[in-house]
XYZ file of C-alpha atoms in Angstrom:
310
model
C 112.590 117.577 125.954
C 113.972 116.730 122.494
C 117.519 116.079 123.764
C 116.525 112.555 125.080
C 115.770 111.613 121.466
C 118.856 111.020 119.385
C 118.056 113.477 116.732
C 120.686 114.934 114.261
C 121.623 118.595 114.799
C 119.549 119.515 111.714
C 116.385 117.608 112.936
C 116.721 119.453 116.282
C 116.929 122.796 114.494
C 113.927 121.767 112.512
C 111.964 120.971 115.764
C 112.972 124.099 117.383
C 111.895 126.238 114.462
C 108.571 124.542 114.304
C 108.015 124.923 118.055
C 108.742 128.713 117.614
C 105.387 129.032 115.970
C 103.445 127.770 119.004
C 100.476 129.877 119.954
C 99.635 130.539 123.544
C 96.041 131.233 122.814
C 94.277 127.859 122.849
C 91.199 128.894 120.997
C 90.522 126.861 117.856
C 90.747 129.975 115.557
C 94.262 130.946 117.003
C 95.562 127.365 116.632
C 94.397 127.172 113.111
C 95.869 130.572 112.255
C 99.325 129.505 113.915
C 99.287 126.339 112.017
C 98.877 128.179 108.719
C 101.508 130.600 109.594
C 103.934 127.735 110.365
C 103.139 126.040 107.163
C 103.706 129.133 105.094
C 107.000 129.715 106.788
C 108.420 126.417 105.949
C 107.163 126.514 102.215
C 109.906 126.846 99.778
C 109.550 128.729 96.522
C 107.046 127.022 94.200
C 108.581 125.039 91.339
C 108.783 126.785 88.001
C 106.281 126.061 85.181
C 103.627 124.814 87.546
C 99.920 125.659 87.306
C 98.058 126.054 90.626
C 94.540 127.049 90.924
C 91.679 126.792 93.514
C 88.325 125.474 92.655
C 85.026 124.690 94.660
C 82.840 122.252 92.584
C 79.196 122.335 93.327
C 78.436 120.217 96.378
C 81.992 119.739 97.202
C 84.648 121.268 99.558
C 87.474 123.570 98.321
C 90.142 121.888 96.250
C 93.606 123.122 95.076
C 94.932 121.740 91.833
C 98.651 121.367 90.957
C 99.919 120.338 87.578
C 102.820 120.979 85.098
C 101.891 123.888 82.749
C 100.983 122.726 79.172
C 98.827 120.058 77.727
C 97.802 116.898 79.473
C 99.089 113.495 78.271
C 97.059 111.799 75.695
C 95.389 109.452 78.232
C 94.792 112.434 80.614
C 96.614 113.542 83.612
C 97.874 110.753 86.105
C 96.196 112.071 89.346
C 96.960 111.975 92.969
C 94.323 112.815 95.553
C 96.148 114.259 98.521
C 94.656 114.390 102.036
C 96.419 116.769 104.443
C 97.573 116.121 107.957
C 96.744 118.238 111.117
C 94.952 115.966 113.372
C 91.611 116.271 111.418
C 91.547 119.728 113.188
C 94.113 121.948 111.553
C 95.214 122.640 107.955
C 93.627 122.744 104.598
C 94.532 122.231 100.941
C 96.941 125.295 101.031
C 98.705 124.242 104.138
C 100.533 121.415 102.256
C 101.538 123.316 99.160
C 105.227 122.456 99.513
C 104.398 118.724 99.387
C 101.686 118.815 96.644
C 103.580 121.248 94.417
C 106.628 119.245 94.412
C 104.832 115.975 93.707
C 103.174 117.575 90.729
C 106.300 118.965 89.360
C 108.661 115.974 90.080
C 106.287 113.282 88.828
C 104.581 115.338 86.126
C 101.122 114.690 87.405
C 97.923 116.421 88.633
C 97.695 116.677 92.449
C 94.359 117.331 93.875
C 94.412 118.633 97.479
C 91.342 118.485 99.543
C 90.093 120.992 102.154
C 87.890 118.416 103.851
C 85.602 119.582 106.808
C 87.408 119.751 110.132
C 86.685 118.565 113.675
C 85.344 119.376 116.158
C 82.727 121.204 114.128
C 82.556 118.275 111.743
C 83.810 114.941 113.491
C 84.041 111.612 111.913
C 82.847 110.689 109.244
C 82.748 114.140 107.680
C 86.237 114.272 106.490
C 86.086 110.766 104.959
C 82.890 111.647 103.289
C 84.320 114.638 101.683
C 87.255 112.773 100.456
C 85.223 109.974 99.049
C 83.021 112.661 97.216
C 86.006 114.258 95.600
C 87.355 110.793 94.529
C 84.008 109.984 92.984
C 83.805 113.287 91.401
C 87.307 112.968 89.651
C 86.223 109.541 88.362
C 83.013 110.928 86.953
C 84.803 113.449 84.676
C 83.628 116.361 86.941
C 86.874 118.152 86.541
C 87.376 120.454 83.434
C 90.644 118.605 82.680
C 91.142 114.991 81.537
C 92.013 112.531 84.267
C 93.781 109.162 83.518
C 91.524 106.889 85.470
C 93.949 104.068 85.150
C 96.654 106.183 87.141
C 94.843 107.488 90.104
C 96.561 107.448 93.398
C 95.806 108.516 96.911
C 98.221 109.863 99.601
C 98.177 111.658 102.873
C 100.217 112.400 106.015
C 99.158 111.862 109.542
C 95.434 112.352 109.751
C 95.464 112.325 105.938
C 97.167 108.972 105.982
C 94.335 107.773 108.141
C 91.791 109.223 105.624
C 93.712 107.726 102.647
C 93.752 104.195 104.088
C 89.954 104.527 105.109
C 88.997 105.695 101.701
C 90.612 102.585 100.139
C 88.745 100.429 102.590
C 85.407 102.242 101.843
C 85.813 101.856 98.122
C 86.814 98.172 98.371
C 83.877 97.405 100.540
C 81.572 99.350 98.187
C 82.751 97.527 95.108
C 84.000 100.793 93.605
C 87.115 101.388 91.549
C 90.168 101.641 93.727
C 93.165 103.860 93.638
C 96.017 102.290 91.770
C 98.113 102.652 95.035
C 97.991 104.279 98.360
C 100.840 106.132 100.124
C 100.613 106.745 103.893
C 103.109 109.002 105.633
C 103.269 108.648 109.492
C 99.514 107.662 109.457
C 97.337 107.604 112.518
C 95.431 104.305 112.052
C 94.517 102.814 115.502
C 94.125 103.284 119.244
C 95.918 100.486 120.683
C 98.496 100.751 123.390
C 101.385 100.227 121.386
C 105.149 100.245 122.339
C 105.730 103.508 120.432
C 102.850 105.314 122.137
C 104.831 104.608 125.425
C 108.383 104.966 124.256
C 107.586 108.309 122.380
C 105.074 109.592 124.756
C 106.748 112.882 124.966
C 108.209 112.909 121.360
C 108.775 116.438 119.801
C 105.984 117.836 117.698
C 103.441 115.072 118.508
C 103.194 113.706 121.957
C 100.866 110.909 123.034
C 98.649 113.497 124.824
C 98.416 115.461 121.636
C 97.467 112.398 119.677
C 94.903 111.319 122.189
C 93.381 114.742 122.130
C 93.161 114.762 118.238
C 91.662 111.302 118.231
C 88.999 112.202 120.794
C 88.187 115.382 118.834
C 87.800 113.468 115.634
C 85.954 110.377 116.976
C 83.252 111.905 118.926
C 80.833 109.096 119.193
C 81.567 105.986 121.330
C 80.445 103.562 118.738
C 82.845 105.063 116.091
C 85.884 103.799 118.158
C 85.015 100.410 116.913
C 84.698 101.466 113.132
C 87.571 100.415 110.814
C 86.788 103.440 108.693
C 87.714 105.548 111.581
C 90.546 103.429 112.692
C 91.699 101.221 109.711
C 93.907 98.997 111.965
C 90.569 97.543 113.231
C 89.709 96.224 109.727
C 89.375 92.417 109.881
C 90.328 91.795 106.368
C 92.854 93.985 104.359
C 92.789 91.745 101.160
C 92.003 93.325 97.932
C 93.464 96.839 98.737
C 95.748 98.757 96.495
C 99.519 98.420 96.904
C 100.926 100.645 99.531
C 103.971 102.788 100.558
C 103.884 103.339 104.332
C 106.483 105.650 105.857
C 106.844 106.350 109.537
C 108.943 108.451 111.839
C 111.188 106.796 114.258
C 110.442 109.260 117.157
C 106.763 109.389 116.893
C 103.999 107.654 119.074
C 102.348 106.750 115.853
C 105.325 104.708 114.493
C 103.845 101.373 115.384
C 100.525 102.238 113.611
C 102.171 102.419 110.304
C 104.510 99.498 110.717
C 101.601 97.236 111.931
C 99.394 98.305 109.015
C 101.995 97.613 106.579
C 102.713 94.182 107.892
C 99.031 93.340 108.086
C 98.723 94.468 104.414
C 101.483 92.118 103.460
C 99.864 89.215 105.434
C 96.727 89.952 103.408
C 98.685 89.614 100.067
C 98.844 93.328 99.413
C 102.296 94.511 98.056
C 103.512 97.111 100.532
C 106.743 98.957 101.029
C 107.753 100.135 104.408
C 110.052 103.147 105.138
C 111.212 103.074 108.780
C 112.063 106.710 108.909
C 115.285 106.576 110.970
C 115.790 109.823 112.834
C 112.545 111.439 111.839
C 109.864 113.008 113.958
C 106.215 113.433 113.230
C 105.735 116.317 110.719
C 109.143 116.034 109.336
C 107.910 116.283 105.693
C 108.282 120.107 106.251
C 112.046 119.690 107.055
C 113.413 120.055 103.701
C 117.282 120.047 103.659
C 117.593 117.707 106.538
C 119.214 114.496 105.227
C 116.719 112.164 107.005
C 113.831 114.070 105.466
C 115.324 114.089 101.933
C 115.734 110.201 102.119
C 111.922 110.034 102.976
C 111.079 112.141 99.935
C 113.375 109.957 97.595
C 111.683 106.846 98.794
C 108.299 108.342 98.335
C 109.092 109.712 94.831
C 110.474 106.242 93.758
C 107.443 104.410 95.056
C 104.947 106.754 93.424
C 106.969 106.656 90.098
C 106.823 102.840 90.383
C 102.984 102.930 90.981
C 102.442 105.022 87.973
C 104.534 102.979 85.522
C 102.863 100.758 83.046
């Protein structure tokens, strides 16, 4: 299947390795275990001099904290709330170690990864409510480490990109303090019949059928299909939102979601950077060492550094 997409040899190898972790057992427990095994297999050694700990604050879901060893900056830790991908069904704070640990080490920041509740047991809006609760907790000095409230960002990939965008919309609409910026990586933001959903219907690692199944599992009530906090591309007004970095994958049914959202943000007067993801497939953040993936990481790091700058 992947040969009809003009992927590099290295990207083909990444896809093949990822597909080797596919689980025949279709039960939810088996699929989640298989996803966690795949995530662990791709994780490189953790950066040196990095502190990682798991916490579960009262009334909140599990969190994993990443930060450089040593004392915090005088203003507190610049902080990134990270919301993981996995179709709102798979994954947890630990499954994205390789992304969160590198961001903490490279940027010298605190990264807070969230094990939000998963569908189908907990459909929309549970994951968004969990993400908002953690954001508010961080801003209320709930963490036993100082947080620089002037340098707080949100980021996520795939389903986590959806939650990151929705979190910004919910905070804006509620008149609450917003993240300094948002970073969305191949985000799932709408349900329109876009060209990329057709041209990449059988794309490797995420087909249109996969996407439709994930969306139907997450958005279980008919009325929620019209809710911009479930599908942020439905939002009639994107003004007043934080600056954005939006990265997509060229061979991904979700490609147009990210591009359309970035363009809509710009039209609303929001400063937004678009990364077109040439040669990438959905889930490519795990493909370290592949040139196309390294280009995405460099762009993401540059954008986040710029957002954190005075």
